[in-house]
Amino acid sequence: SVSVSLSPSQSCFRSRFLSCCFNHILQQLHGSRLPHLVGIGAAMRLMLSSEVIDGREAHRLGLVQEVCDGDVLERALAFATNLAENVSPVSMAVMKMQLWDHPLRTPEVAMAQSTRLMMTSVSKGNSDCAEGITSWLEKRKADFEPLDAKNPVMRMADVYFNSKL
Protein backbone atom coordinates (compact mmCIF):
# COMPACT_ATOMS: atom_id res chain seq x y z
CA SER A 1 0.00 0.00 0.00
CA VAL A 2 1.06 3.56 -0.60
CA SER A 3 0.18 6.36 1.81
CA VAL A 4 -0.34 9.51 -0.21
CA SER A 5 -3.06 11.93 0.80
CA LEU A 6 -5.21 13.71 -1.77
CA SER A 7 -7.91 16.21 -0.90
CA PRO A 8 -10.70 17.86 -2.85
CA SER A 9 -10.16 21.61 -2.83
CA GLN A 10 -13.58 22.13 -1.28
CA SER A 11 -13.04 19.64 1.57
CA CYS A 12 -12.92 20.85 5.14
CA PHE A 13 -11.06 19.33 8.04
CA ARG A 14 -12.08 19.91 11.63
CA SER A 15 -9.11 19.19 13.83
CA ARG A 16 -11.30 18.04 16.74
CA PHE A 17 -13.04 15.65 14.35
CA LEU A 18 -9.64 14.45 13.13
CA SER A 19 -8.42 13.78 16.65
CA CYS A 20 -11.61 11.97 17.70
CA CYS A 21 -12.79 10.13 14.61
CA PHE A 22 -9.77 9.60 12.39
CA ASN A 23 -7.76 7.65 14.93
CA HIS A 24 -6.11 5.64 12.16
CA ILE A 25 -4.51 8.86 10.87
CA LEU A 26 -3.23 9.75 14.31
CA GLN A 27 -2.04 6.19 14.88
CA GLN A 28 -0.07 6.37 11.63
CA LEU A 29 1.42 9.63 12.81
CA HIS A 30 2.22 8.03 16.20
CA GLY A 31 1.58 11.35 17.90
CA SER A 32 5.21 12.34 17.42
CA ARG A 33 4.93 12.35 13.63
CA LEU A 34 2.45 15.23 13.34
CA PRO A 35 4.98 17.84 14.55
CA HIS A 36 7.49 16.44 12.03
CA LEU A 37 4.93 16.88 9.26
CA VAL A 38 3.58 20.32 10.10
CA GLY A 39 5.85 21.73 12.83
CA ILE A 40 5.16 22.03 16.55
CA GLY A 41 3.12 25.22 16.26
CA ALA A 42 0.76 23.90 13.58
CA ALA A 43 0.48 20.52 15.34
CA MET A 44 -0.49 22.26 18.56
CA ARG A 45 -2.95 24.46 16.69
CA LEU A 46 -4.57 21.45 15.02
CA MET A 47 -4.68 19.27 18.12
CA LEU A 48 -6.02 21.92 20.50
CA SER A 49 -8.16 24.35 18.52
CA SER A 50 -11.01 22.53 16.75
CA GLU A 51 -10.37 24.96 13.90
CA VAL A 52 -11.87 24.07 10.53
CA ILE A 53 -9.30 24.06 7.72
CA ASP A 54 -9.94 23.52 4.03
CA GLY A 55 -8.08 21.30 1.57
CA ARG A 56 -5.74 24.09 0.53
CA GLU A 57 -4.74 24.83 4.14
CA ALA A 58 -4.25 21.09 4.77
CA HIS A 59 -1.94 21.10 1.73
CA ARG A 60 -0.06 24.19 2.91
CA LEU A 61 0.50 22.53 6.30
CA GLY A 62 1.67 19.26 4.74
CA LEU A 63 -1.27 17.11 5.82
CA VAL A 64 -2.12 16.26 2.22
CA GLN A 65 0.28 16.10 -0.71
CA GLU A 66 -2.06 17.36 -3.40
CA VAL A 67 -5.30 19.30 -3.70
CA CYS A 68 -7.55 18.19 -6.54
CA ASP A 69 -10.08 20.45 -8.18
CA GLY A 70 -11.46 17.50 -10.13
CA ASP A 71 -12.26 13.90 -9.26
CA VAL A 72 -10.07 12.81 -6.32
CA LEU A 73 -10.67 9.10 -6.96
CA GLU A 74 -9.66 9.47 -10.61
CA ARG A 75 -6.46 11.30 -9.61
CA ALA A 76 -5.66 8.75 -6.88
CA LEU A 77 -6.11 5.86 -9.32
CA ALA A 78 -3.87 7.57 -11.90
CA PHE A 79 -1.19 8.10 -9.25
CA ALA A 80 -1.41 4.49 -8.02
CA THR A 81 -1.34 3.16 -11.59
CA ASN A 82 1.80 5.16 -12.34
CA LEU A 83 3.51 3.70 -9.27
CA ALA A 84 2.38 0.16 -10.06
CA GLU A 85 3.61 0.39 -13.65
CA ASN A 86 6.89 2.22 -13.09
CA VAL A 87 8.29 1.51 -9.61
CA SER A 88 9.78 -1.69 -8.30
CA PRO A 89 7.61 -3.07 -5.47
CA VAL A 90 10.77 -3.83 -3.48
CA SER A 91 12.10 -0.31 -3.94
CA MET A 92 8.76 1.20 -2.97
CA ALA A 93 8.46 -0.95 0.16
CA VAL A 94 12.00 -0.18 1.32
CA MET A 95 11.66 3.55 0.64
CA LYS A 96 8.47 3.65 2.71
CA MET A 97 10.24 1.87 5.58
CA GLN A 98 13.10 4.34 5.39
CA LEU A 99 10.81 7.36 5.27
CA TRP A 100 8.95 6.25 8.39
CA ASP A 101 12.00 5.06 10.32
CA HIS A 102 14.95 7.30 9.43
CA PRO A 103 13.61 10.53 10.93
CA LEU A 104 13.70 8.71 14.28
CA ARG A 105 17.39 7.77 13.86
CA THR A 106 20.55 9.80 14.05
CA PRO A 107 21.72 11.05 10.66
CA GLU A 108 24.74 8.73 10.91
CA VAL A 109 22.63 5.61 11.48
CA ALA A 110 20.15 6.58 8.75
CA MET A 111 22.98 7.20 6.27
CA ALA A 112 24.73 3.94 7.14
CA GLN A 113 21.49 1.98 6.66
CA SER A 114 20.72 3.78 3.40
CA THR A 115 24.21 3.09 2.07
CA ARG A 116 24.01 -0.64 2.89
CA LEU A 117 20.51 -0.87 1.38
CA MET A 118 21.71 0.89 -1.78
CA MET A 119 24.73 -1.41 -2.11
CA THR A 120 22.47 -4.44 -1.66
CA SER A 121 19.98 -3.09 -4.19
CA VAL A 122 22.63 -3.04 -6.93
CA SER A 123 23.86 -6.55 -6.09
CA LYS A 124 23.35 -9.53 -8.40
CA GLY A 125 20.77 -10.99 -6.03
CA ASN A 126 18.32 -8.17 -6.69
CA SER A 127 16.64 -8.90 -10.02
CA ASP A 128 14.81 -5.55 -9.94
CA CYS A 129 18.06 -3.67 -10.47
CA ALA A 130 18.92 -5.67 -13.58
CA GLU A 131 15.36 -5.34 -14.92
CA GLY A 132 15.34 -1.59 -14.32
CA ILE A 133 18.61 -1.08 -16.20
CA THR A 134 17.70 -3.47 -19.01
CA SER A 135 14.26 -1.94 -19.54
CA TRP A 136 15.79 1.55 -19.63
CA LEU A 137 18.40 0.49 -22.19
CA GLU A 138 15.75 -1.25 -24.29
CA LYS A 139 13.40 1.76 -23.95
CA ARG A 140 10.51 -0.34 -22.62
CA LYS A 141 8.47 -0.46 -19.44
CA ALA A 142 10.07 -2.49 -16.68
CA ASP A 143 8.49 -5.81 -15.71
CA PHE A 144 9.35 -6.00 -12.01
CA GLU A 145 8.67 -9.13 -10.00
CA PRO A 146 6.05 -9.02 -7.23
CA LEU A 147 7.18 -8.11 -3.73
CA ASP A 148 9.24 -11.00 -2.37
CA ALA A 149 10.43 -11.24 1.22
CA LYS A 150 13.36 -13.35 0.01
CA ASN A 151 14.76 -10.50 -2.08
CA PRO A 152 18.11 -9.52 -0.49
CA VAL A 153 17.08 -5.88 -0.16
CA MET A 154 13.86 -6.88 1.63
CA ARG A 155 15.78 -9.23 3.93
CA MET A 156 18.16 -6.43 4.89
CA ALA A 157 15.29 -3.97 5.35
CA ASP A 158 13.54 -6.50 7.57
CA VAL A 159 16.62 -6.63 9.79
CA TYR A 160 16.88 -2.82 9.95
CA PHE A 161 13.22 -1.97 10.33
CA ASN A 162 11.86 -5.12 11.96
CA SER A 163 9.02 -5.21 9.44
CA LYS A 164 6.38 -7.89 9.22
CA LEU A 165 6.07 -9.10 5.64
CSV table of C-alpha atoms in Angstrom, one decimal:
chain,number,residue,atom,x,y,z
A,1,SER,CA,0.0,0.0,0.0
A,2,VAL,CA,1.1,3.6,-0.6
A,3,SER,CA,0.2,6.4,1.8
A,4,VAL,CA,-0.3,9.5,-0.2
A,5,SER,CA,-3.1,11.9,0.8
A,6,LEU,CA,-5.2,13.7,-1.8
A,7,SER,CA,-7.9,16.2,-0.9
A,8,PRO,CA,-10.7,17.9,-2.8
A,9,SER,CA,-10.2,21.6,-2.8
A,10,GLN,CA,-13.6,22.1,-1.3
A,11,SER,CA,-13.0,19.6,1.6
A,12,CYS,CA,-12.9,20.8,5.1
A,13,PHE,CA,-11.1,19.3,8.0
A,14,ARG,CA,-12.1,19.9,11.6
A,15,SER,CA,-9.1,19.2,13.8
A,16,ARG,CA,-11.3,18.0,16.7
A,17,PHE,CA,-13.0,15.6,14.4
A,18,LEU,CA,-9.6,14.5,13.1
A,19,SER,CA,-8.4,13.8,16.6
A,20,CYS,CA,-11.6,12.0,17.7
A,21,CYS,CA,-12.8,10.1,14.6
A,22,PHE,CA,-9.8,9.6,12.4
A,23,ASN,CA,-7.8,7.6,14.9
A,24,HIS,CA,-6.1,5.6,12.2
A,25,ILE,CA,-4.5,8.9,10.9
A,26,LEU,CA,-3.2,9.8,14.3
A,27,GLN,CA,-2.0,6.2,14.9
A,28,GLN,CA,-0.1,6.4,11.6
A,29,LEU,CA,1.4,9.6,12.8
A,30,HIS,CA,2.2,8.0,16.2
A,31,GLY,CA,1.6,11.3,17.9
A,32,SER,CA,5.2,12.3,17.4
A,33,ARG,CA,4.9,12.3,13.6
A,34,LEU,CA,2.5,15.2,13.3
A,35,PRO,CA,5.0,17.8,14.5
A,36,HIS,CA,7.5,16.4,12.0
A,37,LEU,CA,4.9,16.9,9.3
A,38,VAL,CA,3.6,20.3,10.1
A,39,GLY,CA,5.8,21.7,12.8
A,40,ILE,CA,5.2,22.0,16.5
A,41,GLY,CA,3.1,25.2,16.3
A,42,ALA,CA,0.8,23.9,13.6
A,43,ALA,CA,0.5,20.5,15.3
A,44,MET,CA,-0.5,22.3,18.6
A,45,ARG,CA,-2.9,24.5,16.7
A,46,LEU,CA,-4.6,21.4,15.0
A,47,MET,CA,-4.7,19.3,18.1
A,48,LEU,CA,-6.0,21.9,20.5
A,49,SER,CA,-8.2,24.3,18.5
A,50,SER,CA,-11.0,22.5,16.7
A,51,GLU,CA,-10.4,25.0,13.9
A,52,VAL,CA,-11.9,24.1,10.5
A,53,ILE,CA,-9.3,24.1,7.7
A,54,ASP,CA,-9.9,23.5,4.0
A,55,GLY,CA,-8.1,21.3,1.6
A,56,ARG,CA,-5.7,24.1,0.5
A,57,GLU,CA,-4.7,24.8,4.1
A,58,ALA,CA,-4.2,21.1,4.8
A,59,HIS,CA,-1.9,21.1,1.7
A,60,ARG,CA,-0.1,24.2,2.9
A,61,LEU,CA,0.5,22.5,6.3
A,62,GLY,CA,1.7,19.3,4.7
A,63,LEU,CA,-1.3,17.1,5.8
A,64,VAL,CA,-2.1,16.3,2.2
A,65,GLN,CA,0.3,16.1,-0.7
A,66,GLU,CA,-2.1,17.4,-3.4
A,67,VAL,CA,-5.3,19.3,-3.7
A,68,CYS,CA,-7.5,18.2,-6.5
A,69,ASP,CA,-10.1,20.5,-8.2
A,70,GLY,CA,-11.5,17.5,-10.1
A,71,ASP,CA,-12.3,13.9,-9.3
A,72,VAL,CA,-10.1,12.8,-6.3
A,73,LEU,CA,-10.7,9.1,-7.0
A,74,GLU,CA,-9.7,9.5,-10.6
A,75,ARG,CA,-6.5,11.3,-9.6
A,76,ALA,CA,-5.7,8.8,-6.9
A,77,LEU,CA,-6.1,5.9,-9.3
A,78,ALA,CA,-3.9,7.6,-11.9
A,79,PHE,CA,-1.2,8.1,-9.3
A,80,ALA,CA,-1.4,4.5,-8.0
A,81,THR,CA,-1.3,3.2,-11.6
A,82,ASN,CA,1.8,5.2,-12.3
A,83,LEU,CA,3.5,3.7,-9.3
A,84,ALA,CA,2.4,0.2,-10.1
A,85,GLU,CA,3.6,0.4,-13.6
A,86,ASN,CA,6.9,2.2,-13.1
A,87,VAL,CA,8.3,1.5,-9.6
A,88,SER,CA,9.8,-1.7,-8.3
A,89,PRO,CA,7.6,-3.1,-5.5
A,90,VAL,CA,10.8,-3.8,-3.5
A,91,SER,CA,12.1,-0.3,-3.9
A,92,MET,CA,8.8,1.2,-3.0
A,93,ALA,CA,8.5,-1.0,0.2
A,94,VAL,CA,12.0,-0.2,1.3
A,95,MET,CA,11.7,3.6,0.6
A,96,LYS,CA,8.5,3.6,2.7
A,97,MET,CA,10.2,1.9,5.6
A,98,GLN,CA,13.1,4.3,5.4
A,99,LEU,CA,10.8,7.4,5.3
A,100,TRP,CA,8.9,6.2,8.4
A,101,ASP,CA,12.0,5.1,10.3
A,102,HIS,CA,14.9,7.3,9.4
A,103,PRO,CA,13.6,10.5,10.9
A,104,LEU,CA,13.7,8.7,14.3
A,105,ARG,CA,17.4,7.8,13.9
A,106,THR,CA,20.5,9.8,14.1
A,107,PRO,CA,21.7,11.1,10.7
A,108,GLU,CA,24.7,8.7,10.9
A,109,VAL,CA,22.6,5.6,11.5
A,110,ALA,CA,20.1,6.6,8.8
A,111,MET,CA,23.0,7.2,6.3
A,112,ALA,CA,24.7,3.9,7.1
A,113,GLN,CA,21.5,2.0,6.7
A,114,SER,CA,20.7,3.8,3.4
A,115,THR,CA,24.2,3.1,2.1
A,116,ARG,CA,24.0,-0.6,2.9
A,117,LEU,CA,20.5,-0.9,1.4
A,118,MET,CA,21.7,0.9,-1.8
A,119,MET,CA,24.7,-1.4,-2.1
A,120,THR,CA,22.5,-4.4,-1.7
A,121,SER,CA,20.0,-3.1,-4.2
A,122,VAL,CA,22.6,-3.0,-6.9
A,123,SER,CA,23.9,-6.5,-6.1
A,124,LYS,CA,23.4,-9.5,-8.4
A,125,GLY,CA,20.8,-11.0,-6.0
A,126,ASN,CA,18.3,-8.2,-6.7
A,127,SER,CA,16.6,-8.9,-10.0
A,128,ASP,CA,14.8,-5.5,-9.9
A,129,CYS,CA,18.1,-3.7,-10.5
A,130,ALA,CA,18.9,-5.7,-13.6
A,131,GLU,CA,15.4,-5.3,-14.9
A,132,GLY,CA,15.3,-1.6,-14.3
A,133,ILE,CA,18.6,-1.1,-16.2
A,134,THR,CA,17.7,-3.5,-19.0
A,135,SER,CA,14.3,-1.9,-19.5
A,136,TRP,CA,15.8,1.5,-19.6
A,137,LEU,CA,18.4,0.5,-22.2
A,138,GLU,CA,15.7,-1.2,-24.3
A,139,LYS,CA,13.4,1.8,-24.0
A,140,ARG,CA,10.5,-0.3,-22.6
A,141,LYS,CA,8.5,-0.5,-19.4
A,142,ALA,CA,10.1,-2.5,-16.7
A,143,ASP,CA,8.5,-5.8,-15.7
A,144,PHE,CA,9.3,-6.0,-12.0
A,145,GLU,CA,8.7,-9.1,-10.0
A,146,PRO,CA,6.0,-9.0,-7.2
A,147,LEU,CA,7.2,-8.1,-3.7
A,148,ASP,CA,9.2,-11.0,-2.4
A,149,ALA,CA,10.4,-11.2,1.2
A,150,LYS,CA,13.4,-13.4,0.0
A,151,ASN,CA,14.8,-10.5,-2.1
A,152,PRO,CA,18.1,-9.5,-0.5
A,153,VAL,CA,17.1,-5.9,-0.2
A,154,MET,CA,13.9,-6.9,1.6
A,155,ARG,CA,15.8,-9.2,3.9
A,156,MET,CA,18.2,-6.4,4.9
A,157,ALA,CA,15.3,-4.0,5.3
A,158,ASP,CA,13.5,-6.5,7.6
A,159,VAL,CA,16.6,-6.6,9.8
A,160,TYR,CA,16.9,-2.8,9.9
A,161,PHE,CA,13.2,-2.0,10.3
A,162,ASN,CA,11.9,-5.1,12.0
A,163,SER,CA,9.0,-5.2,9.4
A,164,LYS,CA,6.4,-7.9,9.2
A,165,LEU,CA,6.1,-9.1,5.6
